[in-house]
Tab-separated table of C-alpha atoms in Angstrom:
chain	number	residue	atom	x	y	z
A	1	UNK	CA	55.665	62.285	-3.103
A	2	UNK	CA	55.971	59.893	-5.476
A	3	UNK	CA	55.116	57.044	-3.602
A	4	UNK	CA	51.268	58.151	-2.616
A	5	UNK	CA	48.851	56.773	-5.008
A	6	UNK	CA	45.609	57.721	-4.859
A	7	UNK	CA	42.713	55.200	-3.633
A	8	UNK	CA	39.076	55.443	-5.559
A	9	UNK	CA	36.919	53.113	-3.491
A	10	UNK	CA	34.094	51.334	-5.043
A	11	UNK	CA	31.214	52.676	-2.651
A	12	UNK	CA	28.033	52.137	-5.159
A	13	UNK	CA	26.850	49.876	-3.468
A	14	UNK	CA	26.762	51.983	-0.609
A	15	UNK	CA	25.844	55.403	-2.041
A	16	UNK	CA	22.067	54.809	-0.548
A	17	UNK	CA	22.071	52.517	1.527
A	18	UNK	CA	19.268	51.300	4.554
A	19	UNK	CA	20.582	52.781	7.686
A	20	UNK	CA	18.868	50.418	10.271
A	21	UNK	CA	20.157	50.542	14.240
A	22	UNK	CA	17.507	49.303	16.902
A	23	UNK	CA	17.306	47.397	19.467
A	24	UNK	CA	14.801	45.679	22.737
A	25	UNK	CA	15.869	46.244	25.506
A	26	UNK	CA	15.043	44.043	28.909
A	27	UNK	CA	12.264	45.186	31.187
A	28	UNK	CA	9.315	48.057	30.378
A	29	UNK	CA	11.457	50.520	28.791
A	30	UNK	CA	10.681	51.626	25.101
A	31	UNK	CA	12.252	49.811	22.485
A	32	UNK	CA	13.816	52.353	19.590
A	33	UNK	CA	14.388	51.929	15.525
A	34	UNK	CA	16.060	54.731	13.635
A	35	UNK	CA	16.184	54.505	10.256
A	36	UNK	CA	18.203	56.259	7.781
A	37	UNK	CA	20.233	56.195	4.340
A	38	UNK	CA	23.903	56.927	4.392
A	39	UNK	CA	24.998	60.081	3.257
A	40	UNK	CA	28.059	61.682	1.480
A	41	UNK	CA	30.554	63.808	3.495
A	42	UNK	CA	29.678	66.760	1.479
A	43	UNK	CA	26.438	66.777	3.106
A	44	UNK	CA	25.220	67.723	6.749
A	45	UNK	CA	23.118	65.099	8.137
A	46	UNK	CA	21.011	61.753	6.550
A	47	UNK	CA	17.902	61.524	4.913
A	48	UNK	CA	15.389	60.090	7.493
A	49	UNK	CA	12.701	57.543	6.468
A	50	UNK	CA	9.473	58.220	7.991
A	51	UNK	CA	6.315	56.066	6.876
A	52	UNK	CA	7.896	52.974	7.406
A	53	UNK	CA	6.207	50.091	9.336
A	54	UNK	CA	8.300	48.564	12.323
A	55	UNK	CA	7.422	45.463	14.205
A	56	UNK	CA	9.720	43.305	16.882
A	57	UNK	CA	8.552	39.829	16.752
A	58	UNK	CA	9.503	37.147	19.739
A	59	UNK	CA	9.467	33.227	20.182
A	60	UNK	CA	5.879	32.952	20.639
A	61	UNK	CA	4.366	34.826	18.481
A	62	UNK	CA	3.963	38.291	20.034
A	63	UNK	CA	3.995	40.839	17.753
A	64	UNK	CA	4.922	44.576	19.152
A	65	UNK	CA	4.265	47.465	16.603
A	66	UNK	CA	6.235	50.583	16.623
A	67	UNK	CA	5.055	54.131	16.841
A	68	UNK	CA	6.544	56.595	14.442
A	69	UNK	CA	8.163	59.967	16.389
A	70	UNK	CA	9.368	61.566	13.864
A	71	UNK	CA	13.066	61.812	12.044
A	72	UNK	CA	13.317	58.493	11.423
A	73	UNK	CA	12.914	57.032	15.004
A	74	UNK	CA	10.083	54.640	16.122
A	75	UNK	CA	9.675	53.476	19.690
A	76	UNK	CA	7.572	51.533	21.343
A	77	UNK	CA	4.844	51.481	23.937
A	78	UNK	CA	6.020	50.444	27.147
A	79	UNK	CA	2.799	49.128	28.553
A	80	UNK	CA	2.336	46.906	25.711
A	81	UNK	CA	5.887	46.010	25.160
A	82	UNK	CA	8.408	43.953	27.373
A	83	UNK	CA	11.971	43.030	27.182
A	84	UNK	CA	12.112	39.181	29.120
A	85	UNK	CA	15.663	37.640	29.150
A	86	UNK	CA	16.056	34.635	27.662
A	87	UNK	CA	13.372	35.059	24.471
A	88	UNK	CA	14.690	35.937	21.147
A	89	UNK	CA	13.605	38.711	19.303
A	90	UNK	CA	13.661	39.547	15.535
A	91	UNK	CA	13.129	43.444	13.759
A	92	UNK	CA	10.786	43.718	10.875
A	93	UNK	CA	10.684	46.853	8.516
A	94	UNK	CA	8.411	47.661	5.773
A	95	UNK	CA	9.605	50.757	3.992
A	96	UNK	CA	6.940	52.934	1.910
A	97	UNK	CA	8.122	51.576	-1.358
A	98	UNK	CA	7.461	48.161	-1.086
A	99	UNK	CA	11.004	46.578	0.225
A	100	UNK	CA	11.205	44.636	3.385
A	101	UNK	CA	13.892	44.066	5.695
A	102	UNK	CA	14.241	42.043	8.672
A	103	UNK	CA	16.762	40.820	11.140
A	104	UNK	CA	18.590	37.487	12.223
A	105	UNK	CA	17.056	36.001	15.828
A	106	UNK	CA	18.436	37.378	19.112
A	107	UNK	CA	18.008	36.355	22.071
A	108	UNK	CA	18.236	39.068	24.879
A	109	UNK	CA	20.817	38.344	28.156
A	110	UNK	CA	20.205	39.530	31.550
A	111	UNK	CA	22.107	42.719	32.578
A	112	UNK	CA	23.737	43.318	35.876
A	113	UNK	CA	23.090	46.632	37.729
A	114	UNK	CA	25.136	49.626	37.554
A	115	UNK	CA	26.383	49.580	40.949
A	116	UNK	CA	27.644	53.167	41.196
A	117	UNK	CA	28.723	56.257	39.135
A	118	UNK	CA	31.672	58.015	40.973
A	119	UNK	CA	33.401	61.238	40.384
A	120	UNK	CA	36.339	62.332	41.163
A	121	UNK	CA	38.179	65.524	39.818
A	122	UNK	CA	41.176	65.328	38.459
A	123	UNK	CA	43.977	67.623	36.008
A	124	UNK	CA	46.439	66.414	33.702
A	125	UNK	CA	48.877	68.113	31.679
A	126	UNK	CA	49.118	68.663	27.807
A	127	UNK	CA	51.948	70.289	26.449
A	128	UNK	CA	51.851	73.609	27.947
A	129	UNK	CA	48.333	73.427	28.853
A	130	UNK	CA	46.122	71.635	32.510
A	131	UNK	CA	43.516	70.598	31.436
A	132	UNK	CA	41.043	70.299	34.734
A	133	UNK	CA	37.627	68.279	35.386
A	134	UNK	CA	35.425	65.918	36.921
A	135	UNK	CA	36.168	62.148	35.493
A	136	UNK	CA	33.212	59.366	35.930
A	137	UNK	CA	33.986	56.054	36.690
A	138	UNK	CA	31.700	53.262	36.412
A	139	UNK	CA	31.358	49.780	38.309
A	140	UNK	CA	28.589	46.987	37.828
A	141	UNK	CA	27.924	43.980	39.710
A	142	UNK	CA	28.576	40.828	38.749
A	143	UNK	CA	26.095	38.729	36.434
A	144	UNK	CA	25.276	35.447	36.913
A	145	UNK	CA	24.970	35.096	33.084
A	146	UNK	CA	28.872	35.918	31.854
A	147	UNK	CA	26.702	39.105	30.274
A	148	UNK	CA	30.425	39.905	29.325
A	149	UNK	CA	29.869	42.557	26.326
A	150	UNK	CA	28.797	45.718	27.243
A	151	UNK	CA	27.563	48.669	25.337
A	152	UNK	CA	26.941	52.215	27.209
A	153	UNK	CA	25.017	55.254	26.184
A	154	UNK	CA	23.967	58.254	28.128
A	155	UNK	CA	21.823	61.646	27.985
A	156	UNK	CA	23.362	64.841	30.270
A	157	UNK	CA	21.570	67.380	31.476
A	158	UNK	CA	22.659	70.532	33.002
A	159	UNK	CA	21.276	73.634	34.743
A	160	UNK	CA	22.688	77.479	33.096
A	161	UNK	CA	21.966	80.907	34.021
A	162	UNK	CA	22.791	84.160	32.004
A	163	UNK	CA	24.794	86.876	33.717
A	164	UNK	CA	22.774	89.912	32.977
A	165	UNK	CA	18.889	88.830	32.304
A	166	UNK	CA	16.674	90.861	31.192
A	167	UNK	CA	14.114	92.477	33.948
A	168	UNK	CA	11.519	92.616	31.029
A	169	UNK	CA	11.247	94.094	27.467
A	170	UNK	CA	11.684	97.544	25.707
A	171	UNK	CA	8.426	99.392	24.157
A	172	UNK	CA	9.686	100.793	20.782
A	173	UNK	CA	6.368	102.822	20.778
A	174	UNK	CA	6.871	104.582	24.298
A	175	UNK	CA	10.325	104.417	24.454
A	176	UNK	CA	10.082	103.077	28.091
A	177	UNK	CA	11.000	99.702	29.746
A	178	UNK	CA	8.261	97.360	30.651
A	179	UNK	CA	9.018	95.724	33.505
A	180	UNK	CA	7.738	91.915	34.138
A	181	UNK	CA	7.011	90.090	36.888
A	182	UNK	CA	9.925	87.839	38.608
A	183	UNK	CA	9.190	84.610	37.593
A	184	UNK	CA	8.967	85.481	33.720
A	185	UNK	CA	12.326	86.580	33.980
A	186	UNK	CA	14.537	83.820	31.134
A	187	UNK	CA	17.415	83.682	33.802
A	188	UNK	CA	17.743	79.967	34.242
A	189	UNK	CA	17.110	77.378	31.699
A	190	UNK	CA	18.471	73.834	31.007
A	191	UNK	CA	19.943	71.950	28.309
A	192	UNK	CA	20.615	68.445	27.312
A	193	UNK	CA	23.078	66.468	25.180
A	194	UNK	CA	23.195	62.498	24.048
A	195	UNK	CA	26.465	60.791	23.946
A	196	UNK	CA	27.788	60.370	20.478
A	197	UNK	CA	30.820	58.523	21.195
A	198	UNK	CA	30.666	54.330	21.005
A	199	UNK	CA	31.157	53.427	24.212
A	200	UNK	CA	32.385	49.437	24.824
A	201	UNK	CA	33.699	47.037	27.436
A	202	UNK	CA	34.881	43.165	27.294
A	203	UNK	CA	34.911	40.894	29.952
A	204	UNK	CA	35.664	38.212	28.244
A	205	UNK	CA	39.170	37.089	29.271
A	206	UNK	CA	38.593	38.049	32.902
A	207	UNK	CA	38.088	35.742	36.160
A	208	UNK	CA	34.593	37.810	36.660
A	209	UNK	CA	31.939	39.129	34.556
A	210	UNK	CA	32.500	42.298	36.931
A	211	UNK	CA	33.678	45.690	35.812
A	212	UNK	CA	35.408	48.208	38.569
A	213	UNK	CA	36.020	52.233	37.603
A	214	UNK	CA	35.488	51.921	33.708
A	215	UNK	CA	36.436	55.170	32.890
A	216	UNK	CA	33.046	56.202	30.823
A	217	UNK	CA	33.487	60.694	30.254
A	218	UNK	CA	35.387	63.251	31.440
A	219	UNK	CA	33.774	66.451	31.953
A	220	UNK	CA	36.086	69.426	31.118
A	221	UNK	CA	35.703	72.578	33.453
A	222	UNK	CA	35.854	74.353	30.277
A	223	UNK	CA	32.633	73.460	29.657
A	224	UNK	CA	29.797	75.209	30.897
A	225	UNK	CA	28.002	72.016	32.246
A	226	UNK	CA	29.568	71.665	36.119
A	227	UNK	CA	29.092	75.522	36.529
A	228	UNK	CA	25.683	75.121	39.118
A	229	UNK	CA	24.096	71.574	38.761
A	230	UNK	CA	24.680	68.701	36.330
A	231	UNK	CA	22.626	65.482	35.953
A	232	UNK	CA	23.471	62.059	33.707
A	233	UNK	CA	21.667	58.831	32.830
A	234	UNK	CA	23.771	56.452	31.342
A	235	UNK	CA	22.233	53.218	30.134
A	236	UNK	CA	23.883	50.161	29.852
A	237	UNK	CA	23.074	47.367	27.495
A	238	UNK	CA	24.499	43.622	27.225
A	239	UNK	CA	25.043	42.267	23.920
A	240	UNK	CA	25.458	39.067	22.299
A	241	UNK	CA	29.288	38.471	20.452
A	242	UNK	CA	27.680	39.502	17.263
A	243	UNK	CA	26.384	42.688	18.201
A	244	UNK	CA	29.388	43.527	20.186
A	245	UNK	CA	31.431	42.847	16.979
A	246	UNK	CA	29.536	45.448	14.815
A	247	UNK	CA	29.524	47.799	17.453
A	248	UNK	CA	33.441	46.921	17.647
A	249	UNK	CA	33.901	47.896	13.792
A	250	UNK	CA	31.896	50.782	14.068
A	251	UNK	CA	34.097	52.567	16.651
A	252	UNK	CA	37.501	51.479	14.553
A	253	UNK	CA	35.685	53.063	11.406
A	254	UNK	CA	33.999	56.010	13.383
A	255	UNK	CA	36.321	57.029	15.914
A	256	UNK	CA	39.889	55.281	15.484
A	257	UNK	CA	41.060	55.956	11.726
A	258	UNK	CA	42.945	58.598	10.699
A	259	UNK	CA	46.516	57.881	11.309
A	260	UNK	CA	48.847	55.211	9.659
A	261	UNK	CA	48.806	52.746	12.313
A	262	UNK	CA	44.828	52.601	12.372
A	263	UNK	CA	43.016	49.568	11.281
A	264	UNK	CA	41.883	49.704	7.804
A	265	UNK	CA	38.293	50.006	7.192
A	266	UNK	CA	36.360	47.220	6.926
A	267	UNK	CA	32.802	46.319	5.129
A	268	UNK	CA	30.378	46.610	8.066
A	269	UNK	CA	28.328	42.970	8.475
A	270	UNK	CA	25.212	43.736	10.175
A	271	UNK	CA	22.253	41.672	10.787
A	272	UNK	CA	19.934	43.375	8.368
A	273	UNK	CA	18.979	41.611	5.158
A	274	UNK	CA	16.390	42.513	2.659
A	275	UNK	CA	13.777	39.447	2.308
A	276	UNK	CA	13.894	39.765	-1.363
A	277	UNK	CA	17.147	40.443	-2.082
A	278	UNK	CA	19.590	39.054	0.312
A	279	UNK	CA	22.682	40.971	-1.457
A	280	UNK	CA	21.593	44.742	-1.346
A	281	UNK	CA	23.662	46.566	0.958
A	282	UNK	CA	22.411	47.275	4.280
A	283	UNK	CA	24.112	48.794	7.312
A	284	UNK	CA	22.905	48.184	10.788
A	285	UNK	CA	22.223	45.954	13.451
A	286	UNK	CA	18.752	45.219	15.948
A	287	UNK	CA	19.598	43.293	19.349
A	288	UNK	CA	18.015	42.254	21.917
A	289	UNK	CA	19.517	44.023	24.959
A	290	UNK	CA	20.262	43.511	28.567
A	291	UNK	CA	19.611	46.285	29.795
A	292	UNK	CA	19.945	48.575	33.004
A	293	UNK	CA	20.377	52.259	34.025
A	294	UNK	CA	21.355	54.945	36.383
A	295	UNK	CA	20.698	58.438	36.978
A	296	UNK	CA	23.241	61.136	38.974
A	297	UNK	CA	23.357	64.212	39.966
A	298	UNK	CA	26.325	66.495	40.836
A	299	UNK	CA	26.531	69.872	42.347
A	300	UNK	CA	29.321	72.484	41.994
A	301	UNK	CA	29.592	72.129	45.732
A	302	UNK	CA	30.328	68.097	45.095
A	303	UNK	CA	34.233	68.683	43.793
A	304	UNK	CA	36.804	71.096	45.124
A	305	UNK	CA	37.125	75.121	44.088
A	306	UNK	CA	38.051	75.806	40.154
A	307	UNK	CA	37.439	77.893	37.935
A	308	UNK	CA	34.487	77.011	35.898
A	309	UNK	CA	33.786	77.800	32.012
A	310	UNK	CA	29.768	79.718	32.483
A	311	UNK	CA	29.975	80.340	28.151
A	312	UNK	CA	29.369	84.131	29.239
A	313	UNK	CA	32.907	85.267	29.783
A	314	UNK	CA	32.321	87.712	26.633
A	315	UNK	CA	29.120	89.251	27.931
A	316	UNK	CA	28.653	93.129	27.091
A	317	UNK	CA	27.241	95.474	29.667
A	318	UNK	CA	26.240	98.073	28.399
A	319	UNK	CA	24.727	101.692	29.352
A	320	UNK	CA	22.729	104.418	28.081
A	321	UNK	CA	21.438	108.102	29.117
A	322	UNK	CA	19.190	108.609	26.096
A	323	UNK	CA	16.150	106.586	24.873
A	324	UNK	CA	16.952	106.818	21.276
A	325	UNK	CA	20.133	105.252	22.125
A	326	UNK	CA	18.848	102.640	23.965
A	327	UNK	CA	16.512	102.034	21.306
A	328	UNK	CA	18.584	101.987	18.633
A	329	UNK	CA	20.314	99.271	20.812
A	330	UNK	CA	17.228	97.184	20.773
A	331	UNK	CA	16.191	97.269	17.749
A	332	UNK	CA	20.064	96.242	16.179
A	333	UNK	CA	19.484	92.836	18.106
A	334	UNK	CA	19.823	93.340	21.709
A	335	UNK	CA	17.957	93.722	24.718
A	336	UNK	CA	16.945	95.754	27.344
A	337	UNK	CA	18.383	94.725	31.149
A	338	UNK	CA	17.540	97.137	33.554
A	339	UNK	CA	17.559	100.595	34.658
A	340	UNK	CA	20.193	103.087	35.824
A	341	UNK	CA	18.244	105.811	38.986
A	342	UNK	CA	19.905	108.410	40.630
A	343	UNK	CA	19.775	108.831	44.407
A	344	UNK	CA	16.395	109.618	44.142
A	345	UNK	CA	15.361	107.019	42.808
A	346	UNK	CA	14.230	108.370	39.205
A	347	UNK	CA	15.541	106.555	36.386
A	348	UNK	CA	18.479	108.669	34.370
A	349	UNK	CA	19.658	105.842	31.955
A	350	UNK	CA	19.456	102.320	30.949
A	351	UNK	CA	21.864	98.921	30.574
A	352	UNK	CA	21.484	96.457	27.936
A	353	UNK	CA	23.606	93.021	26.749
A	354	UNK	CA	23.109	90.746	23.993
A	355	UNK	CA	20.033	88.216	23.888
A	356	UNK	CA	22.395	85.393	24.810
A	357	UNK	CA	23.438	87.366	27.901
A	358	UNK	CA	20.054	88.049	28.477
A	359	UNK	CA	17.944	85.712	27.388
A	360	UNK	CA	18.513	81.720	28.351
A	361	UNK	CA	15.956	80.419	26.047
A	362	UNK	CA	18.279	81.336	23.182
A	363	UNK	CA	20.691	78.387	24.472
A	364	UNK	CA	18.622	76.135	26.539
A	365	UNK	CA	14.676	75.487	27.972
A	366	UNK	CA	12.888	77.293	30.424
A	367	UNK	CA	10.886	74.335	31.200
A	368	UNK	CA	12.362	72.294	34.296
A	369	UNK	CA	12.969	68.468	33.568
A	370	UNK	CA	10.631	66.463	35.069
A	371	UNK	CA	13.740	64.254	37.168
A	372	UNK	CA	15.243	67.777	38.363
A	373	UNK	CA	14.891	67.962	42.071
């Protein structure tokens, strides 16, 4: 014990800091900005800085303004904006009070395609525990311009339905189910999910700018997302050493400290300065991006039998024979499912679950994705 000694860091400089990360990519697609200020560990998420006013600036003099979305993140318009290997690019920011940032010149490489996503399902063993699921490999082609530093990112998508949906809603007035018609019924919805891990690949040091079966996620069966169809988009972007070197530091500091044989964090150099004040701290990086990307899609029929986490396992099912009771049910939170009829036919009781049982809008979107086939 009495050899710990505890470390203060001086992080003043850092307490509110410009958050910039952006980048151009190549081709028509939509260049992005998000900017931020860093934020203490105490609290839940950054303060986002809307108002601002973005441009990206190239060789000869274009100038390409960026729309605000929202949150922090400004894009551009793709028919007014593209990405041409070989032309450097350079980020502009003028915040609402006054201070003005911009970035160093880069100039953008030429990606190589994805040339396939592959799946294959696999188990391993931890401890006492198999762990089971589908693991994606990637492969590109070669590039003709050593793009050698690679960056990936990617945006999931999966189809969900609830075990017991609701067949309509319960009248607290009449005390009697309205029933509604089939294709109102919230039984199947979607949801989506960005990657949030930093995602790199070197060439450098290899006989071919070529990459064969990176191994980019592993998709757990105890998830809910392989249960009945799953979709992915991974983009891929080529950097320049720099960019790849701040993306490098970022991963050690994000996502590989913690233990006593991590490296020890390091002061993040971006590419960001302030044009006024080249010594304020500022954390981020814009580059000008390679860029290419790939869309799959894999059904539950695509990978052998297992068992599949649905997320429903705990689902009640419930019944009732009285109206107050089912009532009562409702109006504590649940909902109404269906009906209970004799041999007759004439209804004699009711069934009921909880709203996420019931109900897939309370996890997911109704609305189908405008890719889904």
């Amino acid at each position: 014990m009495g050899c710990v000694e505890p470390f203060e860091p001086d992080l003043q400089d850092y307490e509110n800091a410009l958050v910039v990360e952006g980048y151009i990519p190549e081709g028509k697609n939509p260049a992005k900005v998000i900017l931020s200020r860093t934020f203490g560990f105490d609290q839940d998420k950054p303060e986002y800085i809307n108002g601002a006013t973005v441009y990206i600036l190239d060789d000869q003099g274009k100038q390409i303004r960026l729309q605000s979305k929202g949150k922090g993140v400004y894009e551009s318009d793709t028919t007014v904006a593209e990405g041409i290997p070989g032309r450097s690019y350079q980020l502009q920011v003028n915040l609402p009070d006054g201070k003005t940032y911009a970035s160093s010149w880069e100039k953008m490489k030429t990606s190589g395609d994805i040339a396939s996503l592959e799946h294959q399902f696999e188990s391993f063993v931890t401890g006492f525990d198999t762990l089971s699921g589908l693991q994606l490999y990637l492969s590109t082609t070669s590039s003709d311009q050593n793009a050698r530093f690679y960056r990936w990112e990617y945006e999931e998508t999966w189809m969900f339905r609830v075990p017991y949906p609701a067949r309509g809603y319960w009248n607290t007035v009449t005390k009697e189910p309205v029933f509604v018609e089939s294709d109102s019924i919230r039984r199947t919805c979607y949801k989506s999910a960005k990657s949030v891990d930093i995602l790199l690949f070197s060439t450098e040091g290899l006989q071919e700018d070529k990459i064969v079966d990176y191994p980019l996620l592993y998709i757990s069966t105890r998830t809910d997302r392989l249960n009945l169809k799953y979709s992915i988009l991974v983009k891929q972007h080529v950097l320049s050493a720099e960019a790849y070197n701040y993306w490098r530091v970022m991963k050690e500091i994000n996502q590989e400290l913690g233990t006593l044989f991590d490296p020890i964090p390091s002061d993040i150099s971006g590419n960001i300065r302030n044009t006024d004040d080249p010594d304020e701290a500022v954390i981020g990086y814009f580059s000008a991006d390679g860029f290419a990307q790939k869309r799959i899609f894999i059904d539950r029929i695509d990978f052998p039998p297992a068992f599949i986490e649905t997320g429903f396992g705990n689902c009640p099912y419930d019944s009732f024979f009285s109206k107050d009771d089912m009532q009562r049910y409702v109006l504590a939170g649940n909902a109404w499912v269906g009906a209970i009829a004799d041999f007759a036919g004439n209804i004699i009781g009711y069934t009921g679950s909880t709203r996420k049982c019931s109900d897939c809008t309370t996890q997911g979107s109704l609305k189908k994705p405008d890719f889904w086939p």
